[in-house]
Tab-separated table of C-alpha atoms in Angstrom:
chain	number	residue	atom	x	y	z
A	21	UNK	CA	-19.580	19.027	-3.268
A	22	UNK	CA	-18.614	16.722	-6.186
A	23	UNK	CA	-15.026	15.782	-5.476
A	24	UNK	CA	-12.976	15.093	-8.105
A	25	UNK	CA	-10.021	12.423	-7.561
A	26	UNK	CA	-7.320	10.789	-9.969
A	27	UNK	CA	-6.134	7.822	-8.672
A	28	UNK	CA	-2.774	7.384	-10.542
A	29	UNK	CA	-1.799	3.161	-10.442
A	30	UNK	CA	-4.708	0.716	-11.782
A	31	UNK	CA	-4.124	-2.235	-10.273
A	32	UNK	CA	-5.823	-4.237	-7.182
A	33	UNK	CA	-6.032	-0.922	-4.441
A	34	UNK	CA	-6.412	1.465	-7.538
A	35	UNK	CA	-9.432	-0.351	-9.212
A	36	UNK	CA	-11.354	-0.569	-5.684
A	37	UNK	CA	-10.586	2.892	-4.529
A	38	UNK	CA	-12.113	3.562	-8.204
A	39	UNK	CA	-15.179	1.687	-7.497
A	40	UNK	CA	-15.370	2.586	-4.189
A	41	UNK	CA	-15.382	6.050	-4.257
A	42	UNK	CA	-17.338	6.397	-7.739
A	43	UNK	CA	-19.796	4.795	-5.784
A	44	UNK	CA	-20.012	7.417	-3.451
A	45	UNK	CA	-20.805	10.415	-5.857
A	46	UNK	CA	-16.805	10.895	-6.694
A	47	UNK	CA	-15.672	12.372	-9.972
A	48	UNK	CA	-13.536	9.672	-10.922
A	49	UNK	CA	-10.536	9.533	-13.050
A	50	UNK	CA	-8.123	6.620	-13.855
A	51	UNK	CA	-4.436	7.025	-15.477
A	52	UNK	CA	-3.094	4.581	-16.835
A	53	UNK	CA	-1.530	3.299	-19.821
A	54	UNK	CA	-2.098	-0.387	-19.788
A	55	UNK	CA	-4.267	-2.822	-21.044
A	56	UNK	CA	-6.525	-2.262	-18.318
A	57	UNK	CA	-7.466	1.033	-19.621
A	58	UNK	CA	-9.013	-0.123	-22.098
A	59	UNK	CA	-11.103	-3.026	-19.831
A	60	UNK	CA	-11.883	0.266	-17.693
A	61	UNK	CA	-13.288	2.216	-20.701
A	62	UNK	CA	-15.155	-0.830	-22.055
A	63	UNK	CA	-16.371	-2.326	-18.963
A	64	UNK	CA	-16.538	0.396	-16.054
A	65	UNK	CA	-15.158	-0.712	-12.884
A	66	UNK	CA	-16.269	-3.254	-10.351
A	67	UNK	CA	-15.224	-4.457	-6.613
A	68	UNK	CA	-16.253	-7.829	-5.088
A	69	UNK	CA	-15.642	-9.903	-2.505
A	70	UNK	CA	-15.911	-9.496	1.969
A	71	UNK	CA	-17.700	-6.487	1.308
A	72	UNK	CA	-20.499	-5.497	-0.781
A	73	UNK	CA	-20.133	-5.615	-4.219
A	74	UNK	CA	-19.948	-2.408	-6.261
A	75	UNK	CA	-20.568	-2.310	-10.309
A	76	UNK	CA	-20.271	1.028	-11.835
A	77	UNK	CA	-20.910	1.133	-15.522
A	78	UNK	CA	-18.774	1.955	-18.213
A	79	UNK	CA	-18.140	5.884	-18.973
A	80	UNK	CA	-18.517	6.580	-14.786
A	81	UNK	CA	-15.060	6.415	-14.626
A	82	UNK	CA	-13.070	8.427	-16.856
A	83	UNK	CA	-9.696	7.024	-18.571
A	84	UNK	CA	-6.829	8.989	-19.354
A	85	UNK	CA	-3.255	8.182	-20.422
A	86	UNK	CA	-1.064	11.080	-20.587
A	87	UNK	CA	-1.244	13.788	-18.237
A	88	UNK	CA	-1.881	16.092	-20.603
A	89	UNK	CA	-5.586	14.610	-21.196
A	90	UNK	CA	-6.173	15.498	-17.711
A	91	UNK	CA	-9.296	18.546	-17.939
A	92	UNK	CA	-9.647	19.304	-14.770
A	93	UNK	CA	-7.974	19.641	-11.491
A	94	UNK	CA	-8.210	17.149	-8.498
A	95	UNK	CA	-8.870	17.855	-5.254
A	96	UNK	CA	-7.390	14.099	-4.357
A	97	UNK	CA	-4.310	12.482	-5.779
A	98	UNK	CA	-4.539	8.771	-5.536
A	99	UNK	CA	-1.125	7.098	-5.370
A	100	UNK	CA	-1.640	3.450	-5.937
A	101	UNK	CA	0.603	2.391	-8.710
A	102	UNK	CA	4.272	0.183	-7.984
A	103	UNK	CA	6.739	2.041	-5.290
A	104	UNK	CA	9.191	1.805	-8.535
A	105	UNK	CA	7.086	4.570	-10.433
A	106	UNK	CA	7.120	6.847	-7.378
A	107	UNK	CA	10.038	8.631	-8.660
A	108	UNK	CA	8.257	9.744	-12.293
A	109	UNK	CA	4.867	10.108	-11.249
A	110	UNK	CA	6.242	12.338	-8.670
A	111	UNK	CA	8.419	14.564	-11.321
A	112	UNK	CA	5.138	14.010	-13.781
A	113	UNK	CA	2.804	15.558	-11.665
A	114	UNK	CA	5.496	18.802	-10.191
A	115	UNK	CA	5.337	19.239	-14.577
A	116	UNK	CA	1.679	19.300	-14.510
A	117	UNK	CA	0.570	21.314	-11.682
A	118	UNK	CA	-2.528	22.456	-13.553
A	119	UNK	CA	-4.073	19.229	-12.867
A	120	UNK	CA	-3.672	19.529	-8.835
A	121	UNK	CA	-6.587	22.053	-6.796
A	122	UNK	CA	-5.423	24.967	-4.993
A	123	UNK	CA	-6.329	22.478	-1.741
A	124	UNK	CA	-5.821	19.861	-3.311
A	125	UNK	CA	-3.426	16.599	-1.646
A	126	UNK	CA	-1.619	13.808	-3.052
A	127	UNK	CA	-2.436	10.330	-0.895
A	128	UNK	CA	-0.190	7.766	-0.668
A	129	UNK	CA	-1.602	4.452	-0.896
A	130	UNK	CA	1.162	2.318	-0.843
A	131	UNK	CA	3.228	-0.461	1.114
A	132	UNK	CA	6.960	0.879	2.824
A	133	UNK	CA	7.642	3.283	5.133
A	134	UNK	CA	9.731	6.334	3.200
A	135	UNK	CA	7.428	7.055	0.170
A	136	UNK	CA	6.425	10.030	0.802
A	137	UNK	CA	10.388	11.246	0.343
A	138	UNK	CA	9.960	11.099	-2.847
A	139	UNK	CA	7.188	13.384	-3.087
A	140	UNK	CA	8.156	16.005	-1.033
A	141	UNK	CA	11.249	16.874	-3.060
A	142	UNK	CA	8.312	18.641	-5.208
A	143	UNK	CA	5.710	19.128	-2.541
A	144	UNK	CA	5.182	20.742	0.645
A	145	UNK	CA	4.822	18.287	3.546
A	146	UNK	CA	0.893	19.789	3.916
A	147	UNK	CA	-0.156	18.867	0.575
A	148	UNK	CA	1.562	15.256	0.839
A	149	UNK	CA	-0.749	12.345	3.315
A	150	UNK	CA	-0.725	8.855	3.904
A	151	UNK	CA	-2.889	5.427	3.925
A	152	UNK	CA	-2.872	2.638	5.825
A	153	UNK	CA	-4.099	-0.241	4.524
A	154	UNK	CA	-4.309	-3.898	6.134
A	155	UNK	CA	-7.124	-5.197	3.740
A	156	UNK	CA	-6.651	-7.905	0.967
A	157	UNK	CA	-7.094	-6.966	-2.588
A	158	UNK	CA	-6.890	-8.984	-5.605
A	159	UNK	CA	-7.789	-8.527	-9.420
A	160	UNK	CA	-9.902	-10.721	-10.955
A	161	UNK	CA	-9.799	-9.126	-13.932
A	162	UNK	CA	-8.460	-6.128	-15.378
A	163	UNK	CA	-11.558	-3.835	-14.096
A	164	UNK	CA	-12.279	-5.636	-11.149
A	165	UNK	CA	-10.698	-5.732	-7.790
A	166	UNK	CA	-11.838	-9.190	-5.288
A	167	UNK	CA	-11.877	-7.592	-1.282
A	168	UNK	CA	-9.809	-10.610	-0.086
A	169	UNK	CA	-9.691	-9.889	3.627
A	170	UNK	CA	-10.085	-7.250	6.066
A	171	UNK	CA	-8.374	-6.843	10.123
A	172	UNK	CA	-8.551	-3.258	10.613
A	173	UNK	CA	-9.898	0.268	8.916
A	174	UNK	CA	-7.939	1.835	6.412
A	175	UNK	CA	-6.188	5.206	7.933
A	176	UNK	CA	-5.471	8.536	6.387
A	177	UNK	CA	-3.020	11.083	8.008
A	178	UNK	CA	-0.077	13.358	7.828
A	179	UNK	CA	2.919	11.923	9.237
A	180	UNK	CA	4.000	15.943	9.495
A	181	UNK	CA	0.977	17.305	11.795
A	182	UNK	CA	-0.982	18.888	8.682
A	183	UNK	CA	-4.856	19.372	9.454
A	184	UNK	CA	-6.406	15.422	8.716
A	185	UNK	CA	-9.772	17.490	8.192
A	186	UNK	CA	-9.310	17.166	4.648
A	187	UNK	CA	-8.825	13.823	4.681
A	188	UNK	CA	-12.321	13.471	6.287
A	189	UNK	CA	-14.618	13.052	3.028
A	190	UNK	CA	-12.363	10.692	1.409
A	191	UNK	CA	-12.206	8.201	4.426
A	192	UNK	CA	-15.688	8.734	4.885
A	193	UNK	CA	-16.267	7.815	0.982
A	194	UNK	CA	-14.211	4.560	1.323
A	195	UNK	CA	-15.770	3.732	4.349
A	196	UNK	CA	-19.430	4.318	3.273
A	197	UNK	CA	-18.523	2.390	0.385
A	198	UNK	CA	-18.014	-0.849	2.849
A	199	UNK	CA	-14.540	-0.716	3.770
A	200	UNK	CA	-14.337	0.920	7.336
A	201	UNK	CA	-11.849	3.890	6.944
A	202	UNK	CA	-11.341	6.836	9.101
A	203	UNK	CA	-8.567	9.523	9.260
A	204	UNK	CA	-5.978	9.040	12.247
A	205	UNK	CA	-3.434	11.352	13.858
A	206	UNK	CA	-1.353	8.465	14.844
A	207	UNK	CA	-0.730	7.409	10.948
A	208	UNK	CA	3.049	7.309	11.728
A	209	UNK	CA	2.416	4.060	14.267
A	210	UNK	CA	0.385	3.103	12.114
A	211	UNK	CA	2.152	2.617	8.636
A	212	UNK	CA	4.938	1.027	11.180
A	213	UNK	CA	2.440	-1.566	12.191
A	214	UNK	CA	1.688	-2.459	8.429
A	215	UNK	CA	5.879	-2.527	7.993
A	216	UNK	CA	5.889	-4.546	11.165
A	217	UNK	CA	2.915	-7.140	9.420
A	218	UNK	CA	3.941	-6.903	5.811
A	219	UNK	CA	8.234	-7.516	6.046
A	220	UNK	CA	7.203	-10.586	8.291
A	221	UNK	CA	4.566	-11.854	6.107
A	222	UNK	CA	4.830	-10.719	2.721
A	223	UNK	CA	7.914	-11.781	1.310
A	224	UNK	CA	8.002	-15.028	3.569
A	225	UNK	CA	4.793	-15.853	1.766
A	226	UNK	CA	6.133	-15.715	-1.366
A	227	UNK	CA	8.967	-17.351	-0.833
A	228	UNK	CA	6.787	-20.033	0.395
A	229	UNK	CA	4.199	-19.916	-1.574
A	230	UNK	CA	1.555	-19.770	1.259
A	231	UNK	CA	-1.294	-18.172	2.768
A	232	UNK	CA	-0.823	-15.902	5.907
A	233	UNK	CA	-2.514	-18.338	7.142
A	234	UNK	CA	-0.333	-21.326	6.730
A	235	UNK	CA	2.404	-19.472	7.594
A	236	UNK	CA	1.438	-19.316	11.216
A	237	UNK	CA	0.904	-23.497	10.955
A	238	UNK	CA	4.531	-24.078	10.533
A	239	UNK	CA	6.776	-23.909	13.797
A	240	UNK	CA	9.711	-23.352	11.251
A	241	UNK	CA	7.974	-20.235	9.482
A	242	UNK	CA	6.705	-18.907	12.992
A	243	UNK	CA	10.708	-19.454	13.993
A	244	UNK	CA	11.512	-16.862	10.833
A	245	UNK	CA	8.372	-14.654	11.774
A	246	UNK	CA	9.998	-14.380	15.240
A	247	UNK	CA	13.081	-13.432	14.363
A	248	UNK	CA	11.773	-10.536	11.793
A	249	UNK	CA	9.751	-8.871	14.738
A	250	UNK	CA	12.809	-8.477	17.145
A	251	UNK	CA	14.754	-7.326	14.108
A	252	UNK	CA	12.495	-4.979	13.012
A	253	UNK	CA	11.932	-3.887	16.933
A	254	UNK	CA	15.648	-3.142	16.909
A	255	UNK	CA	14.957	-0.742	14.222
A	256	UNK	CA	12.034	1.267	15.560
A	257	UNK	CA	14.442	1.559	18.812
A	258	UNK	CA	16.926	3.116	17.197
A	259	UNK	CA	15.407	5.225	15.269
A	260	UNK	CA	13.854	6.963	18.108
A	261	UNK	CA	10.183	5.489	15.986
A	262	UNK	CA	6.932	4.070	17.369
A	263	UNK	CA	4.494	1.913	17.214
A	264	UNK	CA	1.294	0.576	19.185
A	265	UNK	CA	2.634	-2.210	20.560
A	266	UNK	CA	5.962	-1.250	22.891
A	267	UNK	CA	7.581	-4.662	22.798
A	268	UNK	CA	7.820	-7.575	20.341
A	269	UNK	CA	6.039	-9.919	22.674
A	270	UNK	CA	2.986	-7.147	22.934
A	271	UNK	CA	3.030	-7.295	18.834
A	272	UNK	CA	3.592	-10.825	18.806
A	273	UNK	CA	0.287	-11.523	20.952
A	274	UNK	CA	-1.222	-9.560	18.359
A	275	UNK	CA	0.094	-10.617	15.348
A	276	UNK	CA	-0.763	-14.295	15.779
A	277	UNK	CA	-4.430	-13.981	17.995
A	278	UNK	CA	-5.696	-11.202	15.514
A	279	UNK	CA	-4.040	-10.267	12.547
A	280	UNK	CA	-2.954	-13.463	11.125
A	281	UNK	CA	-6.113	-15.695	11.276
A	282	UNK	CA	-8.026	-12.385	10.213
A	283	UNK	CA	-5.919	-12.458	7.202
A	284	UNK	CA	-5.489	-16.328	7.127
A	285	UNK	CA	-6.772	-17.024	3.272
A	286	UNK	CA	-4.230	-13.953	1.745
A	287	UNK	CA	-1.685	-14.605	-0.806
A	288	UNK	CA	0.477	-11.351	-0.609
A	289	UNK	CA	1.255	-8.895	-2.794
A	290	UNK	CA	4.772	-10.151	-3.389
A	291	UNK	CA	3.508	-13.452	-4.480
A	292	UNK	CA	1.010	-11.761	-7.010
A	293	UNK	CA	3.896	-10.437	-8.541
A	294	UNK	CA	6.014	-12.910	-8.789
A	295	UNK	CA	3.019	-14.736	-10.180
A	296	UNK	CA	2.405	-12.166	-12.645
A	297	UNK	CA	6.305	-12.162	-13.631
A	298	UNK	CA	6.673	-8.605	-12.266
A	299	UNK	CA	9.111	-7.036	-10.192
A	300	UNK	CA	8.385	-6.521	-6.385
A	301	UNK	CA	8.301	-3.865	-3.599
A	302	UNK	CA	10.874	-5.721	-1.650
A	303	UNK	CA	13.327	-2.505	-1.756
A	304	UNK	CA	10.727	-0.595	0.306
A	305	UNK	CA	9.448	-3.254	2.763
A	306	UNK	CA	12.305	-5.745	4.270
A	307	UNK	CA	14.826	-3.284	2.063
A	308	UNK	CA	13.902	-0.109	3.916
A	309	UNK	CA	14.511	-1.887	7.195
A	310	UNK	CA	17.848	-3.212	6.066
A	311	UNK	CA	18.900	0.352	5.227
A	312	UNK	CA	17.149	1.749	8.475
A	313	UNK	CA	19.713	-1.061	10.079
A	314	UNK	CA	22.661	-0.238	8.106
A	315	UNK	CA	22.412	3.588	9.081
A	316	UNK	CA	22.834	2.354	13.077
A	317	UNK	CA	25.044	-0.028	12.624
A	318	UNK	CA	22.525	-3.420	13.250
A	319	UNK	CA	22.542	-6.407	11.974
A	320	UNK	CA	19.287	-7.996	10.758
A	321	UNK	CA	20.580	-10.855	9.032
A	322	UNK	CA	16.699	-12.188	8.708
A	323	UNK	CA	15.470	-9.076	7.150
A	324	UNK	CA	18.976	-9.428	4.976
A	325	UNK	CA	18.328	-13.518	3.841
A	326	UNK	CA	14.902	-12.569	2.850
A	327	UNK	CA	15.850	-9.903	0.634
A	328	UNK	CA	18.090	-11.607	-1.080
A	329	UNK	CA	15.842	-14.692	-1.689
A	330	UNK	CA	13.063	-12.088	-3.164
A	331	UNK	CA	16.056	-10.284	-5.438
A	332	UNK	CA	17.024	-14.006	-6.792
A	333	UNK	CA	13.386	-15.131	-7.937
A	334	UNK	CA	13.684	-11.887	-9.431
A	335	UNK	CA	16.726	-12.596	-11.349
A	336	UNK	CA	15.363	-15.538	-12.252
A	337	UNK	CA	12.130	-13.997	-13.362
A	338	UNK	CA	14.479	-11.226	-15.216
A	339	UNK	CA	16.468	-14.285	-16.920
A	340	UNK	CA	13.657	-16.559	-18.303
A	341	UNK	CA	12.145	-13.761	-20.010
């Protein structure tokens, strides 16, 4: 079976997963309305990098730019764009249920913990999944997406005990592709262990303007890095949530023997943004855990300075324009 998938957000994760799983026999469709549309339709779609490199020639990968030019229905629905868009793509695709399967399942490949809210105001909790994704991905250009780094497989799941079986082709796509992947049962404890890496890195690397890497060389940063953990353990506590690591010192052990120098060359996500003059995902990382906070009455005054530094070089960003 030929499965057809629209991955809806062309940037970094949206133009590998488009590589990736074209290269795997996937009917795949693109939607987007940017300039990299056009790059797509002229130049195909390619992935470099850690793992093997993928070319797939122009006219593999469809292009379309309004719903409406949609011709088919997908049996996967990629979610890869901005958490900011969330709230129309959601309302766009309740509008233009045509273009869905019977059996068919939206997949959330995003950063945050939360985004699938958004989706379920239109869609059943069996139709709606989850990815976890600790890999590095950059855009060299437009139409092709640079595999920066890699610590663990990507993870598919339903946080809401839906049958994973359908997950199974597309994680074993990606992960034939060269980017181990395989569908999890545990995806809640897992998407907290990318909020537990990403609000202590992330931002802080921005702000910085530093690696992962160098992050963990300064005693100040580490100092920072500390404090996030136990604030963001405080959290999970009280909101009765989980992870794999019980304790911050468990995580901790982790974080800077495995994760970090696994990850040691990436520039985050943030800091591509703020490179690219664009607005960030800070309200669903470090701002989902200040709200999380708020709701039980903590105070995570690291999780709150952070914020507030990413909101200013936003203003700033906002204000030079």
């Amino acid at each position: 079976m030929s499965y057809k998938v629209l991955i809806i957000g062309a940037g970094a994760v949206g133009v590998a997963m488009a590589a990736s799983l074209s290269e795997e026999g996937m009917d795949v469709t693109v939607y987007s309305k940017s300039h990299t549309a056009d790059c797509i339709e002229e130049n195909g779609v390619k992935r470099c990098g850690i793992f093997k490199e993928i070319s797939v020639p122009a006219g593999k990968v469809k292009v379309i730019r309004n719903y409406g030019e949609a011709c088919q229905a997908y049996d996967y629905i990629i979610i890869s764009a901005k958490t900011m868009a969330d709230e129309e793509i959601a309302k766009s695709l309740d509008n233009n249920r045509n273009i869905i399967a019977p059996e068919g399942k939206i997949v959330i490949f995003q950063n945050g913990w939360g985004n699938d809210e958004v989706f379920l105001k239109y869609f059943d909790k069996n139709e709606v999944y989850n990815a976890r994704i600790i890999t590095g991905f950059e855009r060299v250009t437009p139409e092709n997406s640079k595999v920066t780094v890699h610590t663990a497989p990507i993870l598919l799941g339903s946080l809401y005990g839906a049958d994973n079986s359908c997950m199974e082709p597309l994680a074993a796509a990606i992960n034939n592709s060269g980017i181990p992947s395989e569908v999890s049962a545990d995806i809640g404890k897992a998407l907290w262990a990318k909020m537990l890496f990403n609000t202590t890195l992330n931002p802080l690397g921005a702000i910085l303007n530093s690696s992962y890497g160098e992050l963990s060389e300064s005693e100040s940063a580490c100092d920072i890095m500390n404090q996030l953990i136990d604030e963001t353990y405080s959290v999970l506590l009280a909101e009765h949530l989980e992870t794999f690591w019980s304790t911050p010192e468990e995580y901790r052990k982790v974080f800077y023997e495995k994760l970090v120098p696994d990850t040691y060359k990436h520039r985050s996500s943030t800091l591509q943004d703020i490179e690219k003059g664009q607005k960030t995902e800070i309200d669903t990382l470090n701002g989902c855990i200040i709200s999380l906070a708020r709701r039980n009455g903590i105070d995570v005054p690291g999780h709150r300075m952070i914020y507030k530094l990413i909101k200013s070089i936003e203003e700033k960003m906002l204000t030079s324009k």
